[in-house]
Short mmCIF file of C-alpha atoms in Angstrom, two decimals:
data_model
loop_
_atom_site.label_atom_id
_atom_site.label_comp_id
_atom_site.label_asym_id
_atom_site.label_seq_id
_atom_site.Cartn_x
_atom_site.Cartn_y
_atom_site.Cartn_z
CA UNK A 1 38.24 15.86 -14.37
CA UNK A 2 37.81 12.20 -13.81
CA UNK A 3 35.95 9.97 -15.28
CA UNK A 4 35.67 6.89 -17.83
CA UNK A 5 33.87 8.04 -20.80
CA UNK A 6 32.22 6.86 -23.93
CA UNK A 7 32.13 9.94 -26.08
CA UNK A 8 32.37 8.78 -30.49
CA UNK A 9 35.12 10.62 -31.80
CA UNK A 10 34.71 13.19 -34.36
CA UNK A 11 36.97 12.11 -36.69
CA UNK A 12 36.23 12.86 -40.53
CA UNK A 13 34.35 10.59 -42.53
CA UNK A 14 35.96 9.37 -45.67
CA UNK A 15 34.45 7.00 -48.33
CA UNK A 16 36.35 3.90 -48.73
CA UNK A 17 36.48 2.61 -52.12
CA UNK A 18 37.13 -1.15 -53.06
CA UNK A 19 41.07 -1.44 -53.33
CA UNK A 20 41.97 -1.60 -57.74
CA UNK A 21 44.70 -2.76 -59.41
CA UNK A 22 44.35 0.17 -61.67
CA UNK A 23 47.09 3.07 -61.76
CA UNK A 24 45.64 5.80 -59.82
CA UNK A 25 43.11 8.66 -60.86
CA UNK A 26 45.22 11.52 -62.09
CA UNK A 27 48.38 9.92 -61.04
CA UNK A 28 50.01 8.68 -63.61
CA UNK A 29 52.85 6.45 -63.55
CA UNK A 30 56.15 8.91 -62.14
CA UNK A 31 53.62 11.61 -61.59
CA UNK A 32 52.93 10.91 -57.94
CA UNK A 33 56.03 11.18 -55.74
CA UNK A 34 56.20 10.53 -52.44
CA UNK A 35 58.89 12.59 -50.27
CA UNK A 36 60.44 10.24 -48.21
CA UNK A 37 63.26 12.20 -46.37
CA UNK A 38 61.76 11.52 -43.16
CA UNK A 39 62.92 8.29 -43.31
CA UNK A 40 66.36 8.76 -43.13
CA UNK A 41 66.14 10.75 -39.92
CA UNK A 42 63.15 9.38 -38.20
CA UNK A 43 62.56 5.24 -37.06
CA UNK A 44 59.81 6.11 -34.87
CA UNK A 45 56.48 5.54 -35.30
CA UNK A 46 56.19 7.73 -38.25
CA UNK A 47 58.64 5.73 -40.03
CA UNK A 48 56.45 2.59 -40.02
CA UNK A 49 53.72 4.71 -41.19
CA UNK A 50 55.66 6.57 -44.51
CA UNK A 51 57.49 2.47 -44.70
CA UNK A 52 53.55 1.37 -45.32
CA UNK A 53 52.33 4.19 -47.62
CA UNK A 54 55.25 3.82 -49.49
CA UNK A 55 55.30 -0.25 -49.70
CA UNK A 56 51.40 -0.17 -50.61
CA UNK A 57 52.18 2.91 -53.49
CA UNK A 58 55.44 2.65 -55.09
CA UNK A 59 56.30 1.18 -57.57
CA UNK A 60 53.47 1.04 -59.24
CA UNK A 61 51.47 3.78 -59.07
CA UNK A 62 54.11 6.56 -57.33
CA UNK A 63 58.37 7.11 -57.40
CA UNK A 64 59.97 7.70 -53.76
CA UNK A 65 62.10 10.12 -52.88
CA UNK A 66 65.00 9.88 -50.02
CA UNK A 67 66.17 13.65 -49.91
CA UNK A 68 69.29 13.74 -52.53
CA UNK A 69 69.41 10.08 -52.78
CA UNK A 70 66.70 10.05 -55.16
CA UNK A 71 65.10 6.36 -54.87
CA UNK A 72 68.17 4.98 -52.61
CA UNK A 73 66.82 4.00 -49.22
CA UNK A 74 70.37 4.13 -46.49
CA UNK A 75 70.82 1.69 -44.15
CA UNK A 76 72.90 1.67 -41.13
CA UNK A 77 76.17 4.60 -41.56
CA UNK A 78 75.27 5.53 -44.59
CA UNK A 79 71.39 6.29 -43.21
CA UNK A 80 73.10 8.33 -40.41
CA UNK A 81 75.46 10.43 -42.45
CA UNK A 82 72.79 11.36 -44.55
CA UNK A 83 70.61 12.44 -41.86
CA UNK A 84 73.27 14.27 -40.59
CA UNK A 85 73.94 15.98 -44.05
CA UNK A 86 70.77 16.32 -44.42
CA UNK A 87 69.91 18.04 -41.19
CA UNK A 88 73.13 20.59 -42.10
CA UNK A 89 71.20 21.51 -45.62
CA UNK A 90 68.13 22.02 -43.80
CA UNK A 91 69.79 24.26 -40.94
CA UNK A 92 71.30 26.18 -43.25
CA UNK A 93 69.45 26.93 -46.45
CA UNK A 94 65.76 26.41 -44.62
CA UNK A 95 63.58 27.59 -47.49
CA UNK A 96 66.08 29.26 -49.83
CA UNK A 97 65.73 29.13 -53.42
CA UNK A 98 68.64 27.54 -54.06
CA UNK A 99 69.68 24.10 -54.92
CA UNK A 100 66.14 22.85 -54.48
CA UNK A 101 65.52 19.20 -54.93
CA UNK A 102 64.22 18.31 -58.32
CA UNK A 103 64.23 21.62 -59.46
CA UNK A 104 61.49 23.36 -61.63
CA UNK A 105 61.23 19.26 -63.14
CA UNK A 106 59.28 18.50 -59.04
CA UNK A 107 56.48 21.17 -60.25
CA UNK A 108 55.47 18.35 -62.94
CA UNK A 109 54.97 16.09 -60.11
CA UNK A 110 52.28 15.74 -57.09
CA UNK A 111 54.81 15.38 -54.22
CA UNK A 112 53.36 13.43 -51.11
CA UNK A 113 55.44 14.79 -48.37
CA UNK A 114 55.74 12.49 -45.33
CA UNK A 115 56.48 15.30 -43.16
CA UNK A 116 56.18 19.31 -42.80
CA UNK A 117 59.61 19.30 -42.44
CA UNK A 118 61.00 18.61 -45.99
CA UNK A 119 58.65 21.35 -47.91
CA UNK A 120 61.62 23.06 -46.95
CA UNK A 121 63.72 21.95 -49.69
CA UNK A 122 61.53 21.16 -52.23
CA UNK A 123 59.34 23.05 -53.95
CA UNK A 124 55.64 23.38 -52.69
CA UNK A 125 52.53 23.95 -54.95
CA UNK A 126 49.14 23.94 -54.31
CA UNK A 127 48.37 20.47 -55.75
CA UNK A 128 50.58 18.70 -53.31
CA UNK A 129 49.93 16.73 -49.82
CA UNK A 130 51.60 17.05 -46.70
CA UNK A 131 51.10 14.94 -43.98
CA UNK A 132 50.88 15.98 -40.54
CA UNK A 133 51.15 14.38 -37.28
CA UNK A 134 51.14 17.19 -34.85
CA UNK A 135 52.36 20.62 -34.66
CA UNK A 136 53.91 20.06 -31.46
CA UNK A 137 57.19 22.35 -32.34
CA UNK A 138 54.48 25.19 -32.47
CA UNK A 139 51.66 24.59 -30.05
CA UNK A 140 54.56 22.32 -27.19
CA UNK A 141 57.39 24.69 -28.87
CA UNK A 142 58.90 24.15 -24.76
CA UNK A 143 58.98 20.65 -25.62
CA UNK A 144 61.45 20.91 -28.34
CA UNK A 145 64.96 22.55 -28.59
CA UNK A 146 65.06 26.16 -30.39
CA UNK A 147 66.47 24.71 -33.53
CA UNK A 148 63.98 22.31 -34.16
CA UNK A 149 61.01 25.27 -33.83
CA UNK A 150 62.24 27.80 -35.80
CA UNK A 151 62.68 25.25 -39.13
CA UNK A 152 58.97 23.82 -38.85
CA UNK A 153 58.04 27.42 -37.89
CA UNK A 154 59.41 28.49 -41.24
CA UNK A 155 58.44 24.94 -42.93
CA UNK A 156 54.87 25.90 -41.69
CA UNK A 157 54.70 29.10 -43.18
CA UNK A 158 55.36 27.84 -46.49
CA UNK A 159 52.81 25.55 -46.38
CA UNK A 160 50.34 28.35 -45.70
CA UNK A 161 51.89 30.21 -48.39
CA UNK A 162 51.14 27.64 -50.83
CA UNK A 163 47.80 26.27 -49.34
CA UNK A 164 48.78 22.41 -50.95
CA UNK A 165 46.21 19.29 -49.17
CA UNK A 166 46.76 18.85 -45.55
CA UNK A 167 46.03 15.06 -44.18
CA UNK A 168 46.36 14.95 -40.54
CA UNK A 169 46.40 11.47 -38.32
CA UNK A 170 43.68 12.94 -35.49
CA UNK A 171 41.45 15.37 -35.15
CA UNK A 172 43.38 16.95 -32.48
CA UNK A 173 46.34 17.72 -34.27
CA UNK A 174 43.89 18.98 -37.58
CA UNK A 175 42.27 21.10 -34.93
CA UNK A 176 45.67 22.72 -33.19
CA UNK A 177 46.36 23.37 -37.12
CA UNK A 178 43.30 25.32 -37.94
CA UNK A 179 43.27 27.55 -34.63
CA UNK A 180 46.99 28.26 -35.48
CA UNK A 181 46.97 28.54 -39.84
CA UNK A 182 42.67 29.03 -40.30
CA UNK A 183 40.95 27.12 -43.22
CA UNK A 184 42.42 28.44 -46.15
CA UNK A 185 43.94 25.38 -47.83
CA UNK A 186 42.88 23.10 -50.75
CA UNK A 187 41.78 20.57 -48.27
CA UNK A 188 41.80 19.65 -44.68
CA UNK A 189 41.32 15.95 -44.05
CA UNK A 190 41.58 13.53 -41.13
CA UNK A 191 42.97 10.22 -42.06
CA UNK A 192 43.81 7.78 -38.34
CA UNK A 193 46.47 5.68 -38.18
CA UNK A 194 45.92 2.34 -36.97
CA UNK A 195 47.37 -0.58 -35.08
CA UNK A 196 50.52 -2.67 -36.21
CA UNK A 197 48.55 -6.07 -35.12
CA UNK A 198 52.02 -7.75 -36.29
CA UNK A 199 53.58 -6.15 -32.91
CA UNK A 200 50.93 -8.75 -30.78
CA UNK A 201 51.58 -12.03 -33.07
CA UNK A 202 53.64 -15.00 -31.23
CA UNK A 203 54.65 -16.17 -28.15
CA UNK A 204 54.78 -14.67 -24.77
CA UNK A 205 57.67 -14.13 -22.28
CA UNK A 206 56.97 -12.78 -18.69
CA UNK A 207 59.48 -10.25 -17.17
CA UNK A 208 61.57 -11.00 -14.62
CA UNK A 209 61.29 -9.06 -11.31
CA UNK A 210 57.23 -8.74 -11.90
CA UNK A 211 55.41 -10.75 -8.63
CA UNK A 212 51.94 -9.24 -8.53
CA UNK A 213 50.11 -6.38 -9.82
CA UNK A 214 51.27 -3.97 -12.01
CA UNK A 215 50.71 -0.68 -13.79
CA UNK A 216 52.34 -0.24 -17.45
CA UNK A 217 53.97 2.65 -19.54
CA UNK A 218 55.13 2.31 -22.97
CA UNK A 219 56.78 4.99 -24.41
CA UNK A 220 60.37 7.22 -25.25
CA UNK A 221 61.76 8.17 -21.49
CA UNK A 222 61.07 11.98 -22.76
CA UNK A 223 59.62 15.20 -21.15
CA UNK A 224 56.37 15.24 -23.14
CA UNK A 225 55.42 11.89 -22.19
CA UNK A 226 55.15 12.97 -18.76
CA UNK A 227 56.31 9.94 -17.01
CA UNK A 228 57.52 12.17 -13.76
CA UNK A 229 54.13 12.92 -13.19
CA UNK A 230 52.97 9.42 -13.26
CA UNK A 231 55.58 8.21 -11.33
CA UNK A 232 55.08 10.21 -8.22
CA UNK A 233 51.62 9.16 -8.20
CA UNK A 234 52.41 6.03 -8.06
CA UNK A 235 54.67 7.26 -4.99
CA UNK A 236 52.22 9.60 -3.15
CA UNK A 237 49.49 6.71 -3.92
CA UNK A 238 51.63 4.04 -1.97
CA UNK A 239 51.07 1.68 -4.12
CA UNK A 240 54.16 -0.75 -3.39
CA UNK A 241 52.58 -1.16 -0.20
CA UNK A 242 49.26 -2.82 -1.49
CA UNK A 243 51.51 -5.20 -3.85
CA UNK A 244 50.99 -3.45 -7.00
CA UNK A 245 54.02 -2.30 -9.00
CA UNK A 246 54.59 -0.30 -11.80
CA UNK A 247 56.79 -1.22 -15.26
CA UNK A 248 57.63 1.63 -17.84
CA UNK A 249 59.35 0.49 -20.23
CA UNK A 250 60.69 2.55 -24.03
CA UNK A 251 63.44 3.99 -25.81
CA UNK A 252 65.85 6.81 -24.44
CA UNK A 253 64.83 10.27 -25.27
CA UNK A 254 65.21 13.93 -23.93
CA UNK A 255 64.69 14.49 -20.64
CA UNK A 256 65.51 10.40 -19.80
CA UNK A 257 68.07 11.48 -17.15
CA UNK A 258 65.65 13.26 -14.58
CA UNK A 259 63.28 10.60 -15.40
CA UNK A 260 65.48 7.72 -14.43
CA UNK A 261 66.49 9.47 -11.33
CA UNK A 262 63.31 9.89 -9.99
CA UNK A 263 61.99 6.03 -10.75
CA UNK A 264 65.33 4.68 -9.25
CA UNK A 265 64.49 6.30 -5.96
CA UNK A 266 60.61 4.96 -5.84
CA UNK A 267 60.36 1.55 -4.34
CA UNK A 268 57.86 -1.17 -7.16
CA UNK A 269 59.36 0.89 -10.17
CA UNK A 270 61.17 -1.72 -12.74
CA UNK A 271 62.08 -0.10 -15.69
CA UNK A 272 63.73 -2.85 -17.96
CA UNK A 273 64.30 -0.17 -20.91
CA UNK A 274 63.84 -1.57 -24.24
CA UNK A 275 61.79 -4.83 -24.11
CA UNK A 276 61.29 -7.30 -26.83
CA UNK A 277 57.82 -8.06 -28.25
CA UNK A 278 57.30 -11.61 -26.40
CA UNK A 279 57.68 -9.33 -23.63
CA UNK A 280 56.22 -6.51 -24.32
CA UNK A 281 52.97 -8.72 -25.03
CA UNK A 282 53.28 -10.34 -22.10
CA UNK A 283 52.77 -6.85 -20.13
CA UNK A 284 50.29 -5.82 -21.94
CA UNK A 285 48.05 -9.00 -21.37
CA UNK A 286 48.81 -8.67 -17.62
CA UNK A 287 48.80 -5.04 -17.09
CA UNK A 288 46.18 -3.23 -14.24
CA UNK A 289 45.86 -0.53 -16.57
CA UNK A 290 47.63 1.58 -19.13
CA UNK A 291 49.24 4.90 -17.97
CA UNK A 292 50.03 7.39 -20.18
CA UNK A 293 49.25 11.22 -19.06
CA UNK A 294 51.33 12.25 -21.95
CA UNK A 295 51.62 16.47 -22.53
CA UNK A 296 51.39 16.00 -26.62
CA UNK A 297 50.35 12.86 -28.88
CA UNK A 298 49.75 13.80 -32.63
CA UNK A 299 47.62 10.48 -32.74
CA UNK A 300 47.79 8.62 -29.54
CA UNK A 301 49.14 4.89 -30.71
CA UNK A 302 50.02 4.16 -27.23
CA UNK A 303 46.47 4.02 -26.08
CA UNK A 304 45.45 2.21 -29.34
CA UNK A 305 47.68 -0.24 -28.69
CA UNK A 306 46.97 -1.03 -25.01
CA UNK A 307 43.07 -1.45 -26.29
CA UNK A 308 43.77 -3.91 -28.70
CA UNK A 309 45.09 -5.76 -25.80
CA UNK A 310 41.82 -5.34 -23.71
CA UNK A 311 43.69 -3.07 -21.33
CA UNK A 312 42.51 0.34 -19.76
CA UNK A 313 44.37 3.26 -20.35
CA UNK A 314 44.71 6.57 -18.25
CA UNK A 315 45.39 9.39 -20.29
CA UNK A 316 45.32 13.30 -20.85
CA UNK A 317 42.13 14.65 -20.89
CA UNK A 318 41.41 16.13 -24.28
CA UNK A 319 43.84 14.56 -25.72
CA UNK A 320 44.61 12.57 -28.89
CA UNK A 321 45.07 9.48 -27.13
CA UNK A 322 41.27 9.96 -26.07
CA UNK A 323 40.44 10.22 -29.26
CA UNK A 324 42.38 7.25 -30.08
CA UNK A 325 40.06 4.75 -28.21
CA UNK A 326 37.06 6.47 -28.56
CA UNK A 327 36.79 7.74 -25.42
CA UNK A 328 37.37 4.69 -23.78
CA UNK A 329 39.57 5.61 -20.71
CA UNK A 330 40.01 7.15 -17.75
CA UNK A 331 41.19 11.09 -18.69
CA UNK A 332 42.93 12.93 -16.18
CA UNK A 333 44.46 16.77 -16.31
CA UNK A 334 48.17 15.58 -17.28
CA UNK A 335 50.01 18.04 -14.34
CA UNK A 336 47.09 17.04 -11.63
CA UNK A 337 49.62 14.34 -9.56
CA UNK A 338 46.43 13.58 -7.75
CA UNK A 339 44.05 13.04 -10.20
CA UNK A 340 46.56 10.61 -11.83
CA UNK A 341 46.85 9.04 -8.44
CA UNK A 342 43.01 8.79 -8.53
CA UNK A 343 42.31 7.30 -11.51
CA UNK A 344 44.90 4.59 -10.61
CA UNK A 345 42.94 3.79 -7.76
CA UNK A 346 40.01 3.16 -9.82
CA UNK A 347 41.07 0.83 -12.38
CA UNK A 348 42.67 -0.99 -9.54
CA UNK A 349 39.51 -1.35 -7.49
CA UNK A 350 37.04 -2.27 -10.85
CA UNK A 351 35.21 -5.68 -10.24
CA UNK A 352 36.14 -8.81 -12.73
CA UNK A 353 32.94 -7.85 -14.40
CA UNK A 354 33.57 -4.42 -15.26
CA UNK A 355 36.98 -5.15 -16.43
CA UNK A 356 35.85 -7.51 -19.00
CA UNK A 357 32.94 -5.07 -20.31
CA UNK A 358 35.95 -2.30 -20.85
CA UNK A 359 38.23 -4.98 -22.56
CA UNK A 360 35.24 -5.78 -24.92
CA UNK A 361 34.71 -2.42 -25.69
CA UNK A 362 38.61 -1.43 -26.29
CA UNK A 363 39.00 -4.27 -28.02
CA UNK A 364 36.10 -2.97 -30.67
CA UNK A 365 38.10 -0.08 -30.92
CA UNK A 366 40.86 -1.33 -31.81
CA UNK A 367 39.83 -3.79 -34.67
CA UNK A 368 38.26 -0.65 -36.11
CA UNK A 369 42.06 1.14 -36.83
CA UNK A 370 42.90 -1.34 -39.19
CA UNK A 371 45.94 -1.26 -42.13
CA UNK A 372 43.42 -2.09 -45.09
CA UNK A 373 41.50 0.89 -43.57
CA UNK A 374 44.21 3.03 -43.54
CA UNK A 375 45.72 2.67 -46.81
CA UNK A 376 41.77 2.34 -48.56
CA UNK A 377 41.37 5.94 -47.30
CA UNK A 378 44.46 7.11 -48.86
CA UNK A 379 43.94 5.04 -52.32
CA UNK A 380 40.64 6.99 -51.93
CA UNK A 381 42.16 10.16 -51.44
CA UNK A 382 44.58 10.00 -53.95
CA UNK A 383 42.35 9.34 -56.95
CA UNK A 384 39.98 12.19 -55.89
CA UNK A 385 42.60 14.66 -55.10
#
């Protein structure tokens, strides 16, 4: 399957109500606590998503809670130990009884939790929230080591025990939920994250080593982002030989090593690792396209973020990176080397005119996933739930 499509995403519609200065609906001041813990272990992108709800909520309509830390954010050793500690408790106890956070005093509250994860120490009711990015542990459980998929596994089934409100970032992820858990929950709800336009303020700073055309990657050097199969399309393509090169560029993650041996041994690969944002802009402004045929994306903010630049992304087919921009991309079957390979080819050979038309419409996109949008639909949740 190849092709660039236009299809409106089916993502649930949610009345936005104007932003007050009131304390929340039903929430009343220390009543509304938001479970935090996944900040101490994760600075990913769902950190700068719990970092926002939690900035835009607390203090003054919701408390915070960092696992046994109560409201005392770590930093630096003190952030790792914890996590560490943390991880241990988790490992350990999973969903025992004992030594619960908070007690029988956490059923008074409505607890927000930031991730599936940390229902395991808590205690879970029916009037709580738990956000949700993806369920890759169950759905990609080859993706993740055997630890990590037996705790959400068990996480998981206490959330279906207790049937508390689900918000999920895509319809994708909602969707590999329901076929895995059915229906049966106080509510289901789509809420999209949206682009950190902060990331694309300033100056910008070309890379050294680029001389031509290029393809970009963004992303953690890990198995599910599936950079080995873009990489030998970009091989079997022969792309150095037309002049066109191709930058990936991210964090370390698991599987970086088999990665990095592959890309060192393909001729018009730079990988510069961990760029800073001058640069990183600069890439995105001068990019061919946007290649990304990742194997699991609970939202798909790489995509997002290449279409507030204008710039055409490849993706998975299916996938919540289409559903990201809307359907506009090229989707390709992520393990299909030569459908990758293909799709290359096209954004390469689009005319001036057609590029502009697909940077209008990404761009549209984009401005669409806004922060005030965000955070209006969860204000708006939180005084009707």
């Amino acid at each position: 399957m190849l092709h660039l499509s236009h299809s409106r995403g089916i993502v649930e519609k949610t009345t936005i109500a104007a932003a007050s200065p009131t304390p929340l609906a039903g929430a009343a001041a220390g009543r509304l606590l938001f479970e935090n813990s996944l900040s101490i272990l994760n600075r990913t992108g769902a950190w700068h998503i719990a970092k926002d709800l939690c900035q835009e909520f607390v203090p003054e309509h919701a408390r915070v809670r960092y696992w046994r830390l109560g409201a005392f954010a770590p930093e630096g050793l003190a952030r790792k130990i914890a996590a560490r500690l943390m991880m241990l408790e988790i490992s350990w106890l999973k969903d025992s009884r004992h030594f619960l956070i908070g007690g029988k005093t956490a059923d008074h509250d409505t607890k927000v939790f930031l991730d599936p994860l940390f229902v395991l120490r808590s205690e879970l009711t029916e009037k709580d929230i738990v956000l949700c990015h993806d369920v890759g542990p169950l759905s990609h459980s080859f993706l993740y080591d055997a630890v990590t998929v037996a705790n959400y596994r068990i996480a998981y089934e206490k959330i279906r025990r207790q049937r508390p409100g689900i918000v999920f970032v895509s319809d994708w992820s909602k969707d590999k939920f329901v076929s895995l858990y059915g229906l049966n929950f106080r509510f289901l709800t789509t809420i999209p994250l949206y682009v950190r336009t902060g990331l694309f303020d300033g100056p910008l700073e070309p890379l050294s080593g680029i001389d031509g055309r290029f393809f970009l990657t963004v992303g953690a050097f890990e198995t599910r982002k599936n950079q080995i199969a873009a990489l030998e399309a970009y091989r079997d393509c022969r792309f150095r030989e037309q002049g066109v090169q191709y930058v990936l560029c991210g964090p370390r993650g698991d599987g970086r090593e088999k990665i990095f041996d592959l890309a060192k041994s393909i001729p018009g690969v730079v990988m510069p690792g961990y760029v800073p944002d001058s640069q990183l802009r600069w890439l995105y402004a001068h990019a061919e396209a946007f290649v990304l045929p990742s194997l699991l994306e609970g939202f798909g903010m790489p995509a997002l973020e290449a279409a507030y630049m204008g710039l055409l992304p490849i993706v998975s087919e299916g996938s919540a990176l289409v559903e990201a921009v809307d359907g506009v991309c090229l989707q390709v079957p992520p393990k299909d080397v030569a459908a990758i390979g293909q799709a290359m080819r096209n954004a390469l050979s689009r005319s001036s005119a057609e590029k502009a038309k697909t940077s209008r419409e990404l761009r549209e996109v984009a401005s669409r996933a806004s922060k005030e949008r965000f955070l209006q639909r969860w204000r708006s949740l939180l005084q009707a739930r």
